[in-house]
Coordinates of C-alpha atoms in Angstrom, one line a residue:
M1 CA 78.0 75.5 156.9
K2 CA 79.9 78.6 158.0
K3 CA 83.2 77.0 157.0
I4 CA 81.9 76.3 153.5
I5 CA 80.8 79.9 153.0
I6 CA 84.1 81.3 154.3
L7 CA 86.0 78.8 152.1
L8 CA 84.0 79.9 149.0
L9 CA 84.7 83.5 149.8
L10 CA 88.5 82.9 150.2
I11 CA 89.0 80.8 147.1
P12 CA 88.7 83.7 144.6
K13 CA 91.1 85.8 146.6
I14 CA 93.7 83.0 146.7
L15 CA 93.3 82.1 143.0
L16 CA 93.3 85.7 141.7
S17 CA 96.1 87.0 143.9
Q18 CA 99.0 88.7 141.9
E19 CA 102.4 89.8 142.9
L20 CA 103.9 93.0 141.5
I21 CA 107.4 92.1 140.2
G22 CA 108.5 95.3 138.6
T23 CA 107.4 98.7 137.2
I24 CA 108.6 100.9 134.4
D25 CA 108.3 104.7 135.0
I26 CA 106.4 105.8 131.9
N27 CA 103.2 107.8 131.8
L28 CA 100.5 105.9 130.0
N29 CA 99.1 109.0 128.5
D30 CA 102.4 109.8 126.8
I31 CA 102.6 106.4 124.9
K32 CA 102.1 106.9 121.1
N33 CA 103.3 103.4 119.9
Y34 CA 104.5 100.3 121.5
C35 CA 105.9 96.9 120.7
Q36 CA 107.7 94.2 122.6
F37 CA 109.6 91.0 121.7
E38 CA 111.1 88.1 123.7
D39 CA 114.6 86.9 123.4
Q40 CA 114.3 83.2 124.3
S41 CA 118.0 82.5 124.3
N42 CA 118.7 85.1 127.0
D43 CA 115.4 85.1 128.9
A44 CA 115.1 88.8 128.1
T45 CA 112.2 91.0 126.9
V46 CA 112.8 94.1 124.9
F47 CA 110.2 96.9 124.9
L48 CA 110.2 99.8 122.3
I49 CA 107.9 102.5 123.6
E50 CA 107.4 105.7 121.6
T51 CA 106.6 108.7 123.7
K52 CA 106.6 112.5 123.1
D53 CA 110.2 112.5 124.4
G54 CA 111.4 109.9 121.8
L55 CA 111.8 106.2 121.5
N56 CA 112.4 104.4 124.8
A57 CA 114.3 101.1 124.4
L58 CA 114.2 98.9 127.5
K59 CA 115.6 95.5 128.1
T60 CA 114.4 93.4 131.1
N61 CA 115.4 90.1 132.5
D62 CA 113.1 87.2 133.3
K63 CA 112.2 88.9 136.6
F64 CA 111.1 92.0 134.8
E65 CA 114.0 94.0 136.2
V66 CA 115.3 96.7 133.7
T67 CA 118.8 95.7 132.8
N68 CA 119.4 98.3 130.1
K69 CA 117.6 101.3 128.7
F70 CA 118.1 104.4 126.6
I71 CA 116.0 107.0 124.9
I72 CA 116.7 108.4 121.4
K73 CA 114.9 111.1 119.4
K74 CA 112.5 109.5 116.9
E75 CA 112.8 110.9 113.4
D76 CA 109.8 109.3 111.6
D77 CA 106.7 107.3 112.4
L78 CA 107.0 103.7 111.4
T79 CA 103.9 101.8 112.5
D80 CA 104.0 98.6 110.5
Y81 CA 106.3 96.5 112.8
F82 CA 106.3 92.9 111.8
G83 CA 109.1 91.1 113.5
F84 CA 112.6 90.9 115.1
S85 CA 115.7 88.9 115.2
T86 CA 118.9 88.9 117.2
D87 CA 122.5 87.6 116.8
N88 CA 123.8 88.2 120.3
S89 CA 122.7 89.5 123.7
E90 CA 123.2 93.2 123.0
Q91 CA 122.0 93.7 119.4
Y92 CA 118.4 93.3 118.1
Y93 CA 117.0 93.9 114.7
T94 CA 113.4 95.1 114.2
Y95 CA 111.7 95.0 110.8
W96 CA 109.3 97.7 109.7
K97 CA 107.3 97.9 106.5
K98 CA 108.1 101.4 105.2
N99 CA 106.1 101.0 102.0
N100 CA 105.4 98.2 99.5
K101 CA 108.9 98.2 98.2
I102 CA 111.1 99.0 101.2
I103 CA 111.6 97.3 104.6
E104 CA 113.5 99.3 107.2
I105 CA 115.7 97.4 109.6
Q106 CA 116.5 99.1 112.9
T107 CA 119.5 97.7 114.7
I108 CA 119.0 98.3 118.4
D109 CA 122.4 98.2 120.1
F110 CA 122.1 98.2 123.9
A111 CA 125.9 98.2 124.4
N112 CA 126.3 101.5 122.6
K113 CA 122.8 102.8 123.4
S114 CA 122.0 103.5 119.8
I115 CA 119.7 102.6 116.9
Q116 CA 121.0 102.4 113.4
K117 CA 118.7 102.3 110.4
S118 CA 119.1 100.6 107.1
E119 CA 116.8 99.7 104.3
I120 CA 116.4 96.6 102.1
E121 CA 114.2 96.0 99.1
N122 CA 111.1 94.0 100.1
P123 CA 111.8 90.4 99.1
I124 CA 108.1 89.7 98.6
E125 CA 107.4 89.8 94.9
N126 CA 104.4 91.7 93.4
N127 CA 102.5 88.4 92.9
E128 CA 102.8 87.4 96.5
R129 CA 101.2 88.6 99.7
M130 CA 102.4 88.2 103.3
I131 CA 100.1 85.8 105.3
N132 CA 102.0 86.0 108.6
A133 CA 105.4 87.1 110.1
F134 CA 106.7 85.7 113.3
S135 CA 109.9 85.3 115.2
Y136 CA 111.0 81.8 116.4
N137 CA 114.3 81.0 117.9
N138 CA 115.2 84.7 117.5
L139 CA 114.9 84.6 113.7
L140 CA 112.2 86.3 111.6
H141 CA 110.0 84.0 109.5
I142 CA 107.6 85.3 106.8
I143 CA 104.9 83.1 105.3
T144 CA 103.7 84.2 101.9
A145 CA 101.2 83.0 99.3
T146 CA 100.8 83.9 95.6
K147 CA 97.8 86.1 94.9
N148 CA 96.3 83.4 92.6
S149 CA 96.6 80.6 95.2
G150 CA 93.1 81.1 96.5
L151 CA 94.1 81.8 100.1

C-alpha cells in the first residue's frame, strides 16, 4: 500500500516536470506590446517586443537560443498586427493595419539590424470584411467575405 501511495505522489512530479531551455533578459513590467511568429523553413522564432526603450527584435533557433537581436527606436504605435511572411532567412515582413485604407509593411532585416517601413493600399474592398489572416509556409493568407454574404 505504501508503494502505491508513493507512486501516486511521484506521478504528478514526473509528468509536470519542465526544463528551462533559455531566457530573454527583458523586464515584464516594461513590455507594452508583443507579437511572435514562426519561420517553419528555418526552425526559427522571431519575437517583436515593444518596451519603453524601443522595439526589440529577437530571432531564436529551435532550442530557444537567441541567434540575432537588435533594438530600434519606435516611432509610432501600431497595434493591429495581422501576419507575416518571409523570403529568406534574414528578412521578415510584418503586416499592420494602419487604418481602413492603408496597410503598413515593416521589413525586419536581421543582417543589417534595421526595420524599413512601407505602405500599401488595403486590397480588401469596401464591400468585403476580413474573416481571418494567417501565415502558412511563410506566406500571409487573408480570408475575406462580402458584407452581404451572411457570414
